[in-house]
XYZ file of C-alpha atoms in Angstrom:
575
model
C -17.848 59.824 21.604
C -18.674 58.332 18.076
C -19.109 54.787 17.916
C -16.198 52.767 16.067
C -17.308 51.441 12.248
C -18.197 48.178 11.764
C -15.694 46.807 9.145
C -16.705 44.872 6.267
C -15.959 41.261 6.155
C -12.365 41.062 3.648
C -13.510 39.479 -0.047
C -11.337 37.127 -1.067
C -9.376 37.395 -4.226
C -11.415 35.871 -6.800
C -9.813 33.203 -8.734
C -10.042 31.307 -12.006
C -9.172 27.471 -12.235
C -6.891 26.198 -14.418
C -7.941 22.846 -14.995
C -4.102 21.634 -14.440
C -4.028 18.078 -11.802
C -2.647 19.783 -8.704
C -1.813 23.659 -9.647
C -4.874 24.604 -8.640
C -4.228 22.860 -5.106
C -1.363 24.645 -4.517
C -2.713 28.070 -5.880
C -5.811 27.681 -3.413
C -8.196 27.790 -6.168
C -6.278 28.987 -9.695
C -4.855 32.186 -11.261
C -6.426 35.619 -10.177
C -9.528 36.162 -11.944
C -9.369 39.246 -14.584
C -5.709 39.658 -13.874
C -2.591 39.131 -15.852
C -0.404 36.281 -14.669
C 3.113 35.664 -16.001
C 4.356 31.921 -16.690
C 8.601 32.401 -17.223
C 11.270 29.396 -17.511
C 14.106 28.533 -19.982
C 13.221 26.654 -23.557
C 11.510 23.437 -23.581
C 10.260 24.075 -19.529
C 6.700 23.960 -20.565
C 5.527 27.269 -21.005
C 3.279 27.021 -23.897
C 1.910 23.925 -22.849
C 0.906 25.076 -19.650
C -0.619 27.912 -21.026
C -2.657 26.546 -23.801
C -3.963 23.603 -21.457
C -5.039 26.747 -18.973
C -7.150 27.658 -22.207
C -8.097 24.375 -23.010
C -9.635 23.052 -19.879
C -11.444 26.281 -19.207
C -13.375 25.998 -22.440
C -13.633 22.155 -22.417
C -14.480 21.672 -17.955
C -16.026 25.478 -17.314
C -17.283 27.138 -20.574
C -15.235 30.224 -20.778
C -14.098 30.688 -24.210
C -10.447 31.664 -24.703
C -8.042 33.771 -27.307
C -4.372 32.527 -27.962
C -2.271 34.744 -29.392
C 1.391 33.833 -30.750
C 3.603 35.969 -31.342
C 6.212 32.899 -32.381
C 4.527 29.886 -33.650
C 1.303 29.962 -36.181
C -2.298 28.620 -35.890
C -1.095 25.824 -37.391
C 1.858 24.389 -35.298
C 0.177 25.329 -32.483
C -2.284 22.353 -33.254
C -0.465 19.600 -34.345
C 1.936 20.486 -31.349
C -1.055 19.663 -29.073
C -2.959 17.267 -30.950
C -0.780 14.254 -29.291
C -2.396 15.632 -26.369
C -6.464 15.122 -27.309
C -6.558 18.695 -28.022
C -8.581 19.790 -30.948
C -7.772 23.335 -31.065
C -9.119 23.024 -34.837
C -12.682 22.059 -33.514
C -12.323 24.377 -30.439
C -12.300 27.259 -32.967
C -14.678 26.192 -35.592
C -17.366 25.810 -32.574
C -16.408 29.677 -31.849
C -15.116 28.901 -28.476
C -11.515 29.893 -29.127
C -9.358 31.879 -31.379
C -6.024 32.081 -32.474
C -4.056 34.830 -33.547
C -0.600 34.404 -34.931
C 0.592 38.472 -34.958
C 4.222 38.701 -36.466
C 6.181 41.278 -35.501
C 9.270 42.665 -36.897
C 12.138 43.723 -34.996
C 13.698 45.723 -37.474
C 10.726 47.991 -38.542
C 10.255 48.949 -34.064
C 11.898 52.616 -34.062
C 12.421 54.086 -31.019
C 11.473 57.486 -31.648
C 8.653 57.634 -28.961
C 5.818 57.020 -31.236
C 6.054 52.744 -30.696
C 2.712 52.103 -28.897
C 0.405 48.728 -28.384
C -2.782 49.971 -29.667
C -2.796 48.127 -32.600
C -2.530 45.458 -30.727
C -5.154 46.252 -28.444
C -7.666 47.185 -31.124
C -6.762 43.162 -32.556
C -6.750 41.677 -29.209
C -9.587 43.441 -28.153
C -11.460 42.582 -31.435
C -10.630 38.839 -30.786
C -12.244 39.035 -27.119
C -15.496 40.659 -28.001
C -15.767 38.449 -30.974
C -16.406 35.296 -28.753
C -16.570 36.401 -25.507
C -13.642 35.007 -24.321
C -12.995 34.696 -20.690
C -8.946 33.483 -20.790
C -5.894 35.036 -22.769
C -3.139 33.492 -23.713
C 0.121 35.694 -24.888
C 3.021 33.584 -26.204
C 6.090 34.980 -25.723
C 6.081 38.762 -24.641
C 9.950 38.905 -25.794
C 8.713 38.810 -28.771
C 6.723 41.571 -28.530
C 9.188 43.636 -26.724
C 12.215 42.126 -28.057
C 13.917 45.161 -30.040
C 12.940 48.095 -27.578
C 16.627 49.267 -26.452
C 14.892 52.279 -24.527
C 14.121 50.868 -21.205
C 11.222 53.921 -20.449
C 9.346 52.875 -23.492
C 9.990 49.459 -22.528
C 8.809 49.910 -18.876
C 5.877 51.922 -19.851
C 4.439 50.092 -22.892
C 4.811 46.833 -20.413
C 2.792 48.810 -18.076
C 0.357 49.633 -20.288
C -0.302 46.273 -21.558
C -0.655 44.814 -18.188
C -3.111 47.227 -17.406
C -5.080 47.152 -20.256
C -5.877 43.801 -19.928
C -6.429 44.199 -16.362
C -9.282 46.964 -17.314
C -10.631 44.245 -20.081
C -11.518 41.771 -16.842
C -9.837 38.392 -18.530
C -7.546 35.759 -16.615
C -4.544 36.425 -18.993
C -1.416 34.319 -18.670
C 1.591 35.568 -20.826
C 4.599 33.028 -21.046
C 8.356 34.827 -20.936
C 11.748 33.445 -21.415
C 14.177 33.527 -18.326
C 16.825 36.241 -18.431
C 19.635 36.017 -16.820
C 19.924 36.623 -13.154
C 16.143 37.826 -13.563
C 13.077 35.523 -14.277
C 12.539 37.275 -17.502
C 14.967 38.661 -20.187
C 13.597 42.021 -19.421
C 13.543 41.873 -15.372
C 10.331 43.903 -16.269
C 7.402 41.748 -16.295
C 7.142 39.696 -12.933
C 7.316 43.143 -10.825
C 4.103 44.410 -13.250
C 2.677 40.808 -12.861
C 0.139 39.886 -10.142
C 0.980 35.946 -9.932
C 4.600 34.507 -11.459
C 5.289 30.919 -11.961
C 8.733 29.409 -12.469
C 9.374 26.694 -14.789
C 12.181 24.859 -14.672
C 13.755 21.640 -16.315
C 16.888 20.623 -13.872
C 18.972 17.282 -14.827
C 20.999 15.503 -11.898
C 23.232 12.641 -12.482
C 22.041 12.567 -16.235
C 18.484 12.218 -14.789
C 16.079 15.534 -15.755
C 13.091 16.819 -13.440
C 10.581 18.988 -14.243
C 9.685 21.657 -11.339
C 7.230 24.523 -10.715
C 7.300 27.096 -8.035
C 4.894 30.014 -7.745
C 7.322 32.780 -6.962
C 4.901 35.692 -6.332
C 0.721 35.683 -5.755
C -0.521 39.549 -4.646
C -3.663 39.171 -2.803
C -3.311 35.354 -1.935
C -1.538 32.456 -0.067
C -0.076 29.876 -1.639
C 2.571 26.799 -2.001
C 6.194 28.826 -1.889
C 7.904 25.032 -2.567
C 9.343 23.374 -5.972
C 7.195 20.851 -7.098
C 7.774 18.382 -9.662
C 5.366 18.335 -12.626
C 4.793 15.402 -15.356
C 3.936 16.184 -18.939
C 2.797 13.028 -21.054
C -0.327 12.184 -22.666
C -3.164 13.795 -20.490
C -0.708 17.271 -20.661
C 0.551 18.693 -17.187
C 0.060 17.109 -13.600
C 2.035 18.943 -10.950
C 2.658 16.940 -7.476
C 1.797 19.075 -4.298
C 2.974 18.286 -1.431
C 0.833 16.885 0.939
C 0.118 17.593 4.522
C 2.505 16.187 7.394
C 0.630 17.878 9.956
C 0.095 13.783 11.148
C -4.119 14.039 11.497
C -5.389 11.596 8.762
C -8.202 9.810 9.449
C -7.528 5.745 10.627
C -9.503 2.882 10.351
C -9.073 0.071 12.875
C -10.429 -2.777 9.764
C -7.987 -5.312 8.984
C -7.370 -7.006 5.466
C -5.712 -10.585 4.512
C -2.329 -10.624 3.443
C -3.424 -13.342 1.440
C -1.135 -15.986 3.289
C -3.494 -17.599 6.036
C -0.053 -18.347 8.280
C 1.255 -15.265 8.106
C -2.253 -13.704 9.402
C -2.134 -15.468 12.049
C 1.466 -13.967 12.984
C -0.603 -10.696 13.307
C -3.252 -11.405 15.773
C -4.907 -13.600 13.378
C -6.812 -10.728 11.279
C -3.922 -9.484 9.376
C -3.003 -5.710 8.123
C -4.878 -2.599 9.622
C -6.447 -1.158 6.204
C -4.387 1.956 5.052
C -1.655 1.405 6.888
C 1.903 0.752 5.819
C 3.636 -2.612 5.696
C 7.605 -2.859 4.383
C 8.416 -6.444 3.802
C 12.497 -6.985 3.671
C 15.137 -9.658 3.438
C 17.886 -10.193 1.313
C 17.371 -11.259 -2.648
C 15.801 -14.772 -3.359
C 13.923 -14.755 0.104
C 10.468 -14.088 -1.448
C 9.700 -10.893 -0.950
C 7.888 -10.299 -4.222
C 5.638 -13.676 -3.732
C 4.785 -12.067 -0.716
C 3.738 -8.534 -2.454
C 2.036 -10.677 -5.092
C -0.237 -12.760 -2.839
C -1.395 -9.743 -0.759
C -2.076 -8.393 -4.505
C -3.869 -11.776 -5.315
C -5.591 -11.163 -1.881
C -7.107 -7.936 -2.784
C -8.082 -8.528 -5.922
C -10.546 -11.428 -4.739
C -12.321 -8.884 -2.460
C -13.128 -7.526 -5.221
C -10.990 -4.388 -4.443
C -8.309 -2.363 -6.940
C -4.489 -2.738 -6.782
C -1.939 -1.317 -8.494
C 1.207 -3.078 -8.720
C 4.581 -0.704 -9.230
C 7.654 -2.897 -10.135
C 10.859 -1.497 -10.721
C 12.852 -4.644 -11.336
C 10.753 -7.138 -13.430
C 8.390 -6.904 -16.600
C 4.918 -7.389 -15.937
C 5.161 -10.074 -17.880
C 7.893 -11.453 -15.913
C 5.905 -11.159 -12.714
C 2.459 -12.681 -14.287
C 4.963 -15.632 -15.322
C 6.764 -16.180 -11.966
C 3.658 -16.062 -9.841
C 1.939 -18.820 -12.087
C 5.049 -21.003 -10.143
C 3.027 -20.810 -6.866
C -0.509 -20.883 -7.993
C -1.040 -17.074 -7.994
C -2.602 -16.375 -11.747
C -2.240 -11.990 -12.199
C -3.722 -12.100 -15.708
C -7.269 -12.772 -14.547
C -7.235 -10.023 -12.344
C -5.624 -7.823 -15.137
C -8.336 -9.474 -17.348
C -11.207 -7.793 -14.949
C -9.852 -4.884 -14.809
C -9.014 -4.738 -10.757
C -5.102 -5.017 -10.968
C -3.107 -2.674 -12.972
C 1.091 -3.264 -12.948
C 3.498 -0.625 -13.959
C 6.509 -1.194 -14.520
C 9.455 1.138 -15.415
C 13.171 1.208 -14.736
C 14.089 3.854 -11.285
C 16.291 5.480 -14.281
C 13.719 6.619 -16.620
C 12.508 9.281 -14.036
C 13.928 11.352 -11.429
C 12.584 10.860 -7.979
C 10.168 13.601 -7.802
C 8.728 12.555 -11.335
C 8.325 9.465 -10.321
C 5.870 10.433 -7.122
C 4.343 12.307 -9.808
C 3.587 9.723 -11.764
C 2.453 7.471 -8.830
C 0.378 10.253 -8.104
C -1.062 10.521 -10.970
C -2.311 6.840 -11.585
C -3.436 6.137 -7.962
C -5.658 9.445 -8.289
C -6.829 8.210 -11.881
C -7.395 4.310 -11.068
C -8.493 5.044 -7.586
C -7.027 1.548 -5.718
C -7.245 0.579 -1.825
C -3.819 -1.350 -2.307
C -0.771 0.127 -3.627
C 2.740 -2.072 -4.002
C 5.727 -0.687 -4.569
C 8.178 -3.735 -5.648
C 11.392 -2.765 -4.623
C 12.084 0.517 -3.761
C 15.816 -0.314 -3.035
C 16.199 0.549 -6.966
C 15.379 4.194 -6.046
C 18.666 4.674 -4.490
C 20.171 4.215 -8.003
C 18.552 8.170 -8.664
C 18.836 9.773 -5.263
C 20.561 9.754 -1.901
C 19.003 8.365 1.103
C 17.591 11.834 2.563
C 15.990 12.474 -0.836
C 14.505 8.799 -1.227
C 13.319 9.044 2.313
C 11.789 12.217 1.621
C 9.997 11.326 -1.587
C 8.850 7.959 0.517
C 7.234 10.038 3.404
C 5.448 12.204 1.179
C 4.246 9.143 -0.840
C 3.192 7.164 2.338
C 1.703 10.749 3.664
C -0.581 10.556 0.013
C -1.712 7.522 -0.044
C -3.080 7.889 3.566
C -4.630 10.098 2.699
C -6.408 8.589 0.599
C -7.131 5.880 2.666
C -4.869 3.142 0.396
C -2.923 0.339 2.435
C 0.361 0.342 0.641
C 3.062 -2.891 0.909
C 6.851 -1.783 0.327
C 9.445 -4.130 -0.408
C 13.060 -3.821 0.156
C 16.079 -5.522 -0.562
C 18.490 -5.331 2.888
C 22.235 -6.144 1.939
C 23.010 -7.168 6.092
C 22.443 -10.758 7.301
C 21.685 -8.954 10.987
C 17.857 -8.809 11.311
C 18.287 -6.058 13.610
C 19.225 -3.224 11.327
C 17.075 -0.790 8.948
C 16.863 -0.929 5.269
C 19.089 1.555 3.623
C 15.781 3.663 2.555
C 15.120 4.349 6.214
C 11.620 3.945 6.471
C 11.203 1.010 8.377
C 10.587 3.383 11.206
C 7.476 5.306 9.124
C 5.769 2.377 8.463
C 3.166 0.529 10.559
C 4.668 -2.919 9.960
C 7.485 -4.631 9.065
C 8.339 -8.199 7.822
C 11.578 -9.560 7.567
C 12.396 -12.295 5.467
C 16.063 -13.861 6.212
C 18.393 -16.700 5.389
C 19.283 -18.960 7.853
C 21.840 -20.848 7.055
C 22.520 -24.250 8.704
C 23.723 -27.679 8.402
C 24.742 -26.939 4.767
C 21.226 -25.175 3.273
C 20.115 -22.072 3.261
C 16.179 -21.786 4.080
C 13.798 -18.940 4.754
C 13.121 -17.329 8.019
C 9.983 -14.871 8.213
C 9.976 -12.598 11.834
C 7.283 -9.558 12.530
C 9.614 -6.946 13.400
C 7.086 -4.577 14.530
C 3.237 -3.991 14.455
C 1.779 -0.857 15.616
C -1.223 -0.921 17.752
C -2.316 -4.527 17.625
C -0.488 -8.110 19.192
C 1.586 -9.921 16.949
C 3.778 -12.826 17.146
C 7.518 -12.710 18.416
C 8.094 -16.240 16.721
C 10.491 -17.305 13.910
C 8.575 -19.315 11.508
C 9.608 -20.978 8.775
C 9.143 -19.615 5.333
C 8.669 -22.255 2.487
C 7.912 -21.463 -1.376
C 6.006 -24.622 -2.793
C 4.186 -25.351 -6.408
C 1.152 -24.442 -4.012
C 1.896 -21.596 -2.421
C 3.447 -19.643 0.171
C 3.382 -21.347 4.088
C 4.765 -20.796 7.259
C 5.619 -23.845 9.274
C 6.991 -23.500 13.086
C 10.575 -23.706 13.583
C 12.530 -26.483 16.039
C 14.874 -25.993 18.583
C 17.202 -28.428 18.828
C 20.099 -28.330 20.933
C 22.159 -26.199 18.854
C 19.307 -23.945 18.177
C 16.382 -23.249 15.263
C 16.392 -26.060 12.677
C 14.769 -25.770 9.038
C 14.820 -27.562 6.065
C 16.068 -31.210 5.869
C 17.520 -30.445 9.714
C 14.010 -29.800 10.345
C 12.625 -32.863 8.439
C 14.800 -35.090 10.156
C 13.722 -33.890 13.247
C 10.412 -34.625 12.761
C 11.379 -38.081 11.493
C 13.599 -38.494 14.669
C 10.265 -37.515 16.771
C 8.324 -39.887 14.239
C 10.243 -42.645 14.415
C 10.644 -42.316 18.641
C 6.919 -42.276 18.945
C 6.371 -45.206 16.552
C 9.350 -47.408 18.479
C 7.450 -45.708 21.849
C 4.142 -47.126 20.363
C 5.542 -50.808 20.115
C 7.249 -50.917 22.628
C 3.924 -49.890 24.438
C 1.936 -52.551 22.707
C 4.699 -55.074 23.631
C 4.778 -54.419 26.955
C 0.613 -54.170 27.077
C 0.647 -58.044 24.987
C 2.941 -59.126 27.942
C 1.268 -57.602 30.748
C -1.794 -59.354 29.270
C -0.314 -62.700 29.524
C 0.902 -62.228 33.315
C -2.538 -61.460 33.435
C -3.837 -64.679 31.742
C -1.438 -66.323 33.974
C -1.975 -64.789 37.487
C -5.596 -65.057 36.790
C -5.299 -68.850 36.012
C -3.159 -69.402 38.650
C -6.055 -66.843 40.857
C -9.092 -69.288 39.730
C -6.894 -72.390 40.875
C -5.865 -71.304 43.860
C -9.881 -70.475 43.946
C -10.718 -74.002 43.140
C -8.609 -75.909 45.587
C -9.942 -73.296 48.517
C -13.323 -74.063 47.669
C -12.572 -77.447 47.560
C -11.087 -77.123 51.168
C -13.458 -75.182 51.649
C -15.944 -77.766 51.191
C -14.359 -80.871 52.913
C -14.220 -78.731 56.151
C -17.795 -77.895 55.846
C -18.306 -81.552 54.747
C -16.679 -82.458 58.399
C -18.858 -79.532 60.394
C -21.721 -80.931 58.372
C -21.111 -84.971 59.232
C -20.762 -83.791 62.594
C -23.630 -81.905 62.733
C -26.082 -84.913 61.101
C -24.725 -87.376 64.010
C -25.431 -85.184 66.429
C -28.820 -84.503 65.363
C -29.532 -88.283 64.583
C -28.027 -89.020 67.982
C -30.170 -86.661 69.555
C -33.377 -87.263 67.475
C -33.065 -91.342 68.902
C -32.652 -90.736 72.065
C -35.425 -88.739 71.943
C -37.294 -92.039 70.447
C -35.375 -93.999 73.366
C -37.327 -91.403 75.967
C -40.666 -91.486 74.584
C -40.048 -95.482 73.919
C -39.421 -95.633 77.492
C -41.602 -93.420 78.733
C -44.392 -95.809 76.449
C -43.515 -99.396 78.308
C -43.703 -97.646 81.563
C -47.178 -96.439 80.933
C -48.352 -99.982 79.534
C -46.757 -101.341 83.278
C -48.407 -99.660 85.107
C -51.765 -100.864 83.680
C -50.747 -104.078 83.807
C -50.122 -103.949 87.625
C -53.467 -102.039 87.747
């Protein structure tokens, strides 16, 4: 019986990086090394962009020299297009690292007689490859190249050919295509030939537009099958993946200051857990932002980096307001350890937005991360797609270990129900901040609605906004329940006032219990006095009595021994 082969061990697909912020995440590495890759989407998705950063970054971060050729656009637009980007495609190609190739190609002189072929191209491609060893290709567009073939064979077979021919040449090539309709190219051709396809698209929703990528196809590896949005801006392309909810990030059982000494000591007296989640809600005007700004304030003193997203106030607006209550944001700014964006809900869609978050926290690198209010998000989305975007946010920045603070603005007096973004449930604590309206005022009422994994108080404290600072003062019951404000105050004055008139009326009583005193212990040492005196005449009487006695006895004792003398001297006589 012949003994079963060992198999070898499966090789991977090799793969080339692309230098783009979180394609290469989802890709598991980058495009398929020394195969052609196909980039399609409508105008303006991002095609060329995409393309020419993939050549970019892989000269500029890995040292593989690339070749751009356009079949659209010359040498020249191609540069200043980029050049708002930091791309000096002019430099790239003087240092012999890259080369462009603007090929023009006439639509009228293609005949269809058979004899159409690519080897012209080839021989200038190829030329342009050997000529600086160039690693990555860039096509740009192929419709361009293919646009006036009517006869689909030629068309199917000169595609063929090209894919293969730069399969044989061993470069990463990514071609960009327009989007046909009902096919992802105008041909239908290209993404069956193509070993990786990625879908651009630029969707608009309620007049807001989002920019999304999905890999459609990858032969030979697994990868993200989702839409993700992608940002272009200044730096070029940053696409969001999303992260893992498998729920196994690492925790850390370290707490951090909120910044407001009271409130600490509603949780246990330590404060937050670090990276964990804290949503702080009430309705508007009960401080919610004071509270997001002193936990800002807070982390900034340790020394640590916080990034502070509004989406309702300037940050001039919040560096102003703050100054009310002693908290001073500029110096922090000034140092470099506090960075505050802030933007309108409207500008961006939702998933641009996470982008962008993503994008900053993964460039500034913070361990806080406020989000001031993200109520305003509503404005762009429903509920199920805020809540989404705010899971997968939350899901990020634990992963990254960052302790994030929400704030939310909750339209129901009843302290009892959720926020309208749902995630009061997600997140590891939540304040409420509420109105309680008595006796004419309205004053602030701060409760700890919930505090995962550590003791917190159940009490409602009072919540007062001074020129120094937030503090939380206990509530009193009085007999028609909690009292605040001036109900409060004159409460305590009540209880101040009863213990001063208690105090008098304690040193009244203790000034006249010291003159019954005075008096009982006069009339005490009198009654003394005339007992002693009795005292004294009756042992005056014992004592006269005594003397006589003893003088009585003491002479007739003389009387005896006088007697006793004369009868001696007598006797002698008679003698």
């Amino acid at each position: 019986m012949a003994r079963p082969t060992k198999k070898s061990p499966v090789q991977p697909l090799q793969k080339t990086p692309t230098g783009i912020m979180g394609f290469d995440e989802i890709t598991g590495g980058g495009l398929p090394t020394g195969r052609p890759s196909l980039i399609c989407g409508e105008a303006g998705a991002g095609k060329t962009l995409f393309s020419i950063e993939f050549i970019v970054k892989g000269i500029t971060q890995w040292g593989e020299p690339g070749v751009i050729m356009a079949f659209e656009e010359k040498a020249e637009d191609l540069e200043t297009n980029v050049a708002s980007l930091g791309f000096d495609l002019k430099k790239l190609q003087k240092d012999k690292l890259l080369w462009i190739d603007h090929v023009h190609v006439d639509r009228s002189e293609i005949e269809e007689t058979g004899e159409y072929d690519l080897d012209g191209l080839f021989i200038r491609l190829g030329y342009a490859i050997d000529s600086i060893g160039a690693k990555r290709v860039m096509l740009d567009t192929i419709e361009n190249l293919f646009g006036g073939l009517k006869n689909e064979g030629i068309l199917r077979a000169e595609i063929r050919r090209l894919f293969s021919w730069l399969k044989n040449k061993g470069v990463t090539t990514l071609i960009t295509g327009e989007k046909g309709e009902g096919s992802l190219t105008r041909q239908g051709l290209e993404e069956y030939v193509s070993d990786c396809v990625i879908l651009l698209q630029h969707r608009v929703v309620k007049q807001i537009s989002t920019r999304l990528l999905r890999v459609i196809k990858y032969r030979g590896s697994l990868h993200g099958t989702n839409e993700y949005p992608f940002l272009i801006d200044e730096d070029g392309i940053s696409v969001l993946p999303v992260t893992s909810l498998l729920l196994n990030k690492d925790i850390s059982s370290k707490r951090i200051s909120s910044g407001i000494p009271t409130l600490d000591e509603m949780f246990d007296g330590k404060g937050f857990f670090r990276s964990s989640s804290v949503l702080v809600s009430g309705t508007a005007g009960t401080g919610k932002t004071s509270i997001a700004a002193y936990f800002a304030d807070a982390t900034c003193r340790r020394k640590e980096r916080c990034i502070y997203f509004a989406f309702e106030e300037s940050p001039q607006q919040i560096i102003r307001n703050m100054q009310s209550i002693s908290i001073d944001l500029q110096q922090h700014i000034d140092t470099g350890l506090l960075q505050i964006h802030a933007a309108r809900p409207t500008l961006y869609g939702l998933e641009m937005h996470l982008v962008a978050i993503h994008k900053t926290v993964k460039k500034f690198k913070p361990r806080v991360v406020i989000l001031d209010p993200i109520t305003n998000l509503v404005t762009i989305g429903s509920m199920p797609e805020v809540k989404s975007m705010l899971i997968r946010l939350i899901d990020f920045l634990q992963e990254e270990a960052i302790t994030v603070m929400f704030t939310a603005l909750t339209f129901n007096k009843d302290a009892t129900v959720q926020t309208d973004e749902g995630v009061s449930s997600l997140v590891d604590a939540w304040i409420l901040v509420k109105d309680i309206e008595w006796n004419g005022e309205r004053n602030r009422g701060i409760y700890i609605m919930k505090s995962r994994g550590m003791k917190h108080s159940n009490q409602v404290r009072e919540f007062v906004i001074t020129d120094n600072g937030l503090e939380l003062v206990d509530v009193y019951l009085g007999p028609e329940g909690v009292l605040t404000g001036s109900a409060r105050e004159a409460q305590q004055l009540s209880e101040a006032t009863g213990i001063e008139l208690r105090t008098h009326a304690l040193n009244r009583k203790d000034r006249e219990l010291d003159r019954k005193r005075l008096v009982l212990e006069a009339k005490i040492a009198s009654l003394r006095e005339e007992f002693e005196s009795v005292q004294d005449e009756l042992n005056k009487s014992f004592q006269d009595e005594d003397l006589k006695k003893e003088i009585m006895e003491r002479n007739r004792e003389q009387l005896t021994k006088n007697r006793n003398t004369r009868n001696s001297a007598d006797d002698k006589t008679k003698q």
